[in-house]
mmCIF file of C-alpha atoms in Angstrom:
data_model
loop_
_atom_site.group_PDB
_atom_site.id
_atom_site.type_symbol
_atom_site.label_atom_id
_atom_site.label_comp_id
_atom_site.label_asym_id
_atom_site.label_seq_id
_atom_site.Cartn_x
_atom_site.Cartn_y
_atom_site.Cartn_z
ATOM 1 C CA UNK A 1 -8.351 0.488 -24.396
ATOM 2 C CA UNK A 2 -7.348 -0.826 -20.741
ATOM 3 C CA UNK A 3 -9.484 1.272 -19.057
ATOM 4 C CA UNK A 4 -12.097 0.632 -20.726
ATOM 5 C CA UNK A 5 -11.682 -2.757 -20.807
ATOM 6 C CA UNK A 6 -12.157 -3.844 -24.210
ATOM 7 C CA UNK A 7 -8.403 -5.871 -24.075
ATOM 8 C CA UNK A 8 -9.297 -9.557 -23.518
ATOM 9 C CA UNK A 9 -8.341 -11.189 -20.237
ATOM 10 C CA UNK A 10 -4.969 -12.353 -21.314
ATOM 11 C CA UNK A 11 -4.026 -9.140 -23.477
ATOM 12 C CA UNK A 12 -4.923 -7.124 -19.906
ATOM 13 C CA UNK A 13 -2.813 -9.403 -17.755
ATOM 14 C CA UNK A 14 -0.280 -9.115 -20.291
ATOM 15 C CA UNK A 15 -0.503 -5.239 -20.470
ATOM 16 C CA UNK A 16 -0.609 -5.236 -16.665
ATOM 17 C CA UNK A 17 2.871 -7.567 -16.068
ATOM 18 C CA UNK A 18 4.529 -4.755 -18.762
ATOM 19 C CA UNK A 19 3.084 -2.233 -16.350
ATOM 20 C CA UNK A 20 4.576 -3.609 -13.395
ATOM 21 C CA UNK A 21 7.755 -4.336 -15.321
ATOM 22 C CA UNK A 22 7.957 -0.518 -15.910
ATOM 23 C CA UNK A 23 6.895 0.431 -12.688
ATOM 24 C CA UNK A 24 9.051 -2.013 -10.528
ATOM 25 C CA UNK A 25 12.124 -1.237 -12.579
ATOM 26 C CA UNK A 26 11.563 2.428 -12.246
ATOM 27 C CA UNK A 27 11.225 2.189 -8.019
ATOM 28 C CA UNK A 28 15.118 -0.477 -8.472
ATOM 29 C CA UNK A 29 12.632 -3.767 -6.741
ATOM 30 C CA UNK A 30 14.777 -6.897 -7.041
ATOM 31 C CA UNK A 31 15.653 -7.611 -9.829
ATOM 32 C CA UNK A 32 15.668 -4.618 -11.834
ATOM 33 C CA UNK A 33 17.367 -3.216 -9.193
ATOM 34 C CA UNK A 34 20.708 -3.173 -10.784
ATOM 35 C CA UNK A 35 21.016 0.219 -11.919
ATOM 36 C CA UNK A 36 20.059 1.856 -8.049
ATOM 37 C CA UNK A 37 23.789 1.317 -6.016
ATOM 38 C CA UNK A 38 25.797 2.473 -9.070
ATOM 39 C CA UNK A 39 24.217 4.913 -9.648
ATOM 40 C CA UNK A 40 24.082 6.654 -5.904
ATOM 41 C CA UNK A 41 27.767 6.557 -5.520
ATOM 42 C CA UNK A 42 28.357 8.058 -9.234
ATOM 43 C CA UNK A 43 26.247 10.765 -8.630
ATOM 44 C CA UNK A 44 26.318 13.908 -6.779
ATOM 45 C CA UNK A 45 24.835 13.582 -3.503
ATOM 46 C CA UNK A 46 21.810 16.289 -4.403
ATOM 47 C CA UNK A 47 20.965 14.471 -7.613
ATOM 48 C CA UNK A 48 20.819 11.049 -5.316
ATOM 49 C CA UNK A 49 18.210 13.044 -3.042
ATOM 50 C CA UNK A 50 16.380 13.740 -5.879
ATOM 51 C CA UNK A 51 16.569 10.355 -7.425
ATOM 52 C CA UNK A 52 15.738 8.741 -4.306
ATOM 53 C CA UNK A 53 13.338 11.563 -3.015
ATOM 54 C CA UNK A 54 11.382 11.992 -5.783
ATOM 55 C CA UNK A 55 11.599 9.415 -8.658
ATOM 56 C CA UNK A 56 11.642 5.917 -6.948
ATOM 57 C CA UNK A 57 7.852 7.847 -5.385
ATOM 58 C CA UNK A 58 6.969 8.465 -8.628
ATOM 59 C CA UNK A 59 7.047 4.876 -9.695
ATOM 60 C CA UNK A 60 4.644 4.303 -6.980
ATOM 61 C CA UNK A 61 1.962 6.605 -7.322
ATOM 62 C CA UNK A 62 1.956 5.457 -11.231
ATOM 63 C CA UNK A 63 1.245 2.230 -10.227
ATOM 64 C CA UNK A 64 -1.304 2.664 -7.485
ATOM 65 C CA UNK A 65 -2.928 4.935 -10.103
ATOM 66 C CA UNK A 66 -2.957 2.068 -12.988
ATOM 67 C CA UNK A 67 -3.908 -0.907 -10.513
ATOM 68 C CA UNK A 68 -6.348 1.271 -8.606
ATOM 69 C CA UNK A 69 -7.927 4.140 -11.559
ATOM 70 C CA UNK A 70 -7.271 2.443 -14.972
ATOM 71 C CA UNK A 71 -7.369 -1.128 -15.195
ATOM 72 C CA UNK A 72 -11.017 -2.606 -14.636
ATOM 73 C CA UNK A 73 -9.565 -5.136 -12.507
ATOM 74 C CA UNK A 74 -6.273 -6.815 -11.208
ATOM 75 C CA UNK A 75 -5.847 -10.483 -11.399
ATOM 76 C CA UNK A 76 -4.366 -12.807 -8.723
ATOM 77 C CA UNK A 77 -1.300 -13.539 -11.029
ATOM 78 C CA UNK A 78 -0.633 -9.454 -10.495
ATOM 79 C CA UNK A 79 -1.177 -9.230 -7.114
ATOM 80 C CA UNK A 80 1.088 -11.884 -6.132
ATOM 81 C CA UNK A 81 3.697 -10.638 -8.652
ATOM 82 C CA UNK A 82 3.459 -7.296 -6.480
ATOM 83 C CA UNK A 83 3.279 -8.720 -3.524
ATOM 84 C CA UNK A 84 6.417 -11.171 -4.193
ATOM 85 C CA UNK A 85 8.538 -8.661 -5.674
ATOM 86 C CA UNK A 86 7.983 -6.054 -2.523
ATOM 87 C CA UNK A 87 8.985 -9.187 -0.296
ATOM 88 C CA UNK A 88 11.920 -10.387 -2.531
ATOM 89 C CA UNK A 89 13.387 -6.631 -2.629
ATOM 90 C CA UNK A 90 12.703 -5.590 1.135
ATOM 91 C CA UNK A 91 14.964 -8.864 2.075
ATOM 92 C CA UNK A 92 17.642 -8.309 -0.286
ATOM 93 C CA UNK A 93 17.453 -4.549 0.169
ATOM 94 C CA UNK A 94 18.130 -4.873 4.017
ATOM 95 C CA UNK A 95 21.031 -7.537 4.043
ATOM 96 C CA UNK A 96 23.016 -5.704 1.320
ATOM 97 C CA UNK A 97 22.327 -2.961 3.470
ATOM 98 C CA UNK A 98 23.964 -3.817 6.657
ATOM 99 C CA UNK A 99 27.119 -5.482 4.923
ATOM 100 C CA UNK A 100 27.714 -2.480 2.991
ATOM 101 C CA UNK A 101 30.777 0.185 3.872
ATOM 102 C CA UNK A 102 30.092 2.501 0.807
ATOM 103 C CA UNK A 103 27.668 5.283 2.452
ATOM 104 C CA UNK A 104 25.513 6.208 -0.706
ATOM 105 C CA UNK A 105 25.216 2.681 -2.292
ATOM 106 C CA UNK A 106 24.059 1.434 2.049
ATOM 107 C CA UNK A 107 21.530 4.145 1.558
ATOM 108 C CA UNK A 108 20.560 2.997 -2.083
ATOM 109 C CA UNK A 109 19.833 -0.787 -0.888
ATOM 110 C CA UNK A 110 18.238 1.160 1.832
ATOM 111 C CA UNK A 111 16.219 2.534 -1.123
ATOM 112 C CA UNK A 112 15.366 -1.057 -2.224
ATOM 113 C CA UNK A 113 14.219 -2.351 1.104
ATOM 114 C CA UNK A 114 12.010 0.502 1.443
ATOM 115 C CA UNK A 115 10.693 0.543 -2.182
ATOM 116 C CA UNK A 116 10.202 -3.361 -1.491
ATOM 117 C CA UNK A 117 7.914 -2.625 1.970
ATOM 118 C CA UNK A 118 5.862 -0.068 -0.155
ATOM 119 C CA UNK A 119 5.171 -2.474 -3.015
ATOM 120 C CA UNK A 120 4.421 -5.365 -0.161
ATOM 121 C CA UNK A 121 1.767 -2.970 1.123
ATOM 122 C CA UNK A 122 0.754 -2.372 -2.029
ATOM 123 C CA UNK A 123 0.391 -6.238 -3.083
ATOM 124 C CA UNK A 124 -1.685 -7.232 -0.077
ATOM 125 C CA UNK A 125 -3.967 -4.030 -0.924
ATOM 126 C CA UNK A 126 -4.563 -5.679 -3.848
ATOM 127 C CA UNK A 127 -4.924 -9.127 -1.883
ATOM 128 C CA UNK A 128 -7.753 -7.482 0.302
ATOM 129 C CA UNK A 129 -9.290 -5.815 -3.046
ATOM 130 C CA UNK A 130 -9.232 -9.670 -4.890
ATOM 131 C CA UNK A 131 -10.819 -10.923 -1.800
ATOM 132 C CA UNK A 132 -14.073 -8.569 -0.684
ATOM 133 C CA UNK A 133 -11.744 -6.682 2.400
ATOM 134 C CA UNK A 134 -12.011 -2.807 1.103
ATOM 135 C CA UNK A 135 -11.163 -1.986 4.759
ATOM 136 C CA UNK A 136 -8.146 -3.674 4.733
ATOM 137 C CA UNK A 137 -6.896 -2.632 1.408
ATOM 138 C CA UNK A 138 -7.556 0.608 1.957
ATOM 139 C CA UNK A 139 -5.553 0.505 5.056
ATOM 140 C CA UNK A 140 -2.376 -1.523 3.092
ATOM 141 C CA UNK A 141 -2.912 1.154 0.349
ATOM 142 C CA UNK A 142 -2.554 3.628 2.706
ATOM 143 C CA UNK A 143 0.557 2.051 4.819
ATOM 144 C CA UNK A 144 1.955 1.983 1.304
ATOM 145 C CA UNK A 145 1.549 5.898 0.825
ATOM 146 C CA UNK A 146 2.854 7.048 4.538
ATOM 147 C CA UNK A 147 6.202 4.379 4.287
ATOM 148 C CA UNK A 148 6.668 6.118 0.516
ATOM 149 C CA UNK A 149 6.376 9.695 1.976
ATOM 150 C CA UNK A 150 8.550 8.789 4.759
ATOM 151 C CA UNK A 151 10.928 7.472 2.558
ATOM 152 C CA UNK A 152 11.203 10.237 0.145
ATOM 153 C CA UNK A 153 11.645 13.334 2.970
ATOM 154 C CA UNK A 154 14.257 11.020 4.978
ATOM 155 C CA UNK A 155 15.977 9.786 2.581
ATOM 156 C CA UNK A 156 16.359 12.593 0.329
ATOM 157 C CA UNK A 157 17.743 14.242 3.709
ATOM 158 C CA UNK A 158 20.015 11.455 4.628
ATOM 159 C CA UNK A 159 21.847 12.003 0.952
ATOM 160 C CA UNK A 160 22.153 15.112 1.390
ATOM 161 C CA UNK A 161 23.694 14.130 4.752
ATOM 162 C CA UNK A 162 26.075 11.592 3.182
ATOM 163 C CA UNK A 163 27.420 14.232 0.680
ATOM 164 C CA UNK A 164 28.168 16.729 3.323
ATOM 165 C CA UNK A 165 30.051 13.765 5.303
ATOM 166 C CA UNK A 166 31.901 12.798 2.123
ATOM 167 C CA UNK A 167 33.076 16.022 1.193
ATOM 168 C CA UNK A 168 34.404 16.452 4.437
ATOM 169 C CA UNK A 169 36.239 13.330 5.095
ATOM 170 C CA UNK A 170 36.763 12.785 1.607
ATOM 171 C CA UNK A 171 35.540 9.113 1.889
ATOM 172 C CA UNK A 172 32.503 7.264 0.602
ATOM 173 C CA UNK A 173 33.669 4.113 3.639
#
């Protein structure tokens, strides 16, 4: 029914918010981003790499595949939502970051800074989209994609790195 667009226009911004919702708590963007540090120190550092690695990318591609394949089109109220969350989370992620002495939960708001730049690219694709610049949001859409694959080889690799360092100094500080 969304893709084919038979929801009326405030059903399919409706549908589209729950979407994000999904999709932004998934990827830990401020502020469902509660879960992300506790759960990086808990966990063993090659379930982290996975978490990290793999499943904050996989809330990604499913959104860039429901703004960009399945819904007909994206309103301005879900573009800025996108774009404000990436901003809001890329901020937070980074100064929780740098006043952090836990390793894994530094490299978890780490996570949340870079899941925040990727949705940031993301919103002003869909800015560019909104307002007749395919050039440009192709080029945001892809910025998006090479900061997410970045993201998920290094830091998969850098928890990996923190639980060798932890196991041999037997400290998370």
């Amino acid at each position: 029914a969304v893709a084919s667009s038979t929801l009326s226009p405030g059903m399919l911004l409706f549908a589209s918010l729950l979407l994000l919702f999904g999709f932004a708590s998934k990827a830990g963007l401020v502020p469902f981003h509660v879960w992300l540090p506790e759960a990086h120190p808990a966990a063993p550092s090659h379930v982290s790499a996975l978490m990290s690695g793999t499943m904050l990318s996989m809330a990604v591609y499913g959104l860039l595949r429901i703004l960009t394949d399945v819904l007909p089109t994206v309103s301005i109220v879900v573009a800025s939502a996108v774009l404000i969350l990436g901003l809001l989370s890329a901020v937070y992620g980074v100064l929780y970051a740098s006043v952090e002495s836990d390793l894994k939960r530094m490299l978890a708001y780490s996570s949340i800074e870079n899941m925040g730049l990727v949705f940031s690219a993301i919103g002003l694709g869909l800015f560019g989209r909104l307002w007749g610049f395919p050039d440009f949001a192709v080029v945001c859409f892809l910025a998006a994609l090479i900061i997410n694959g970045a993201h998920t080889l290094f830091k998969a690799g850098l928890f990996l790195m923190a639980g060798t360092l932890v196991s041999s100094v037997h400290s998370h500080n």
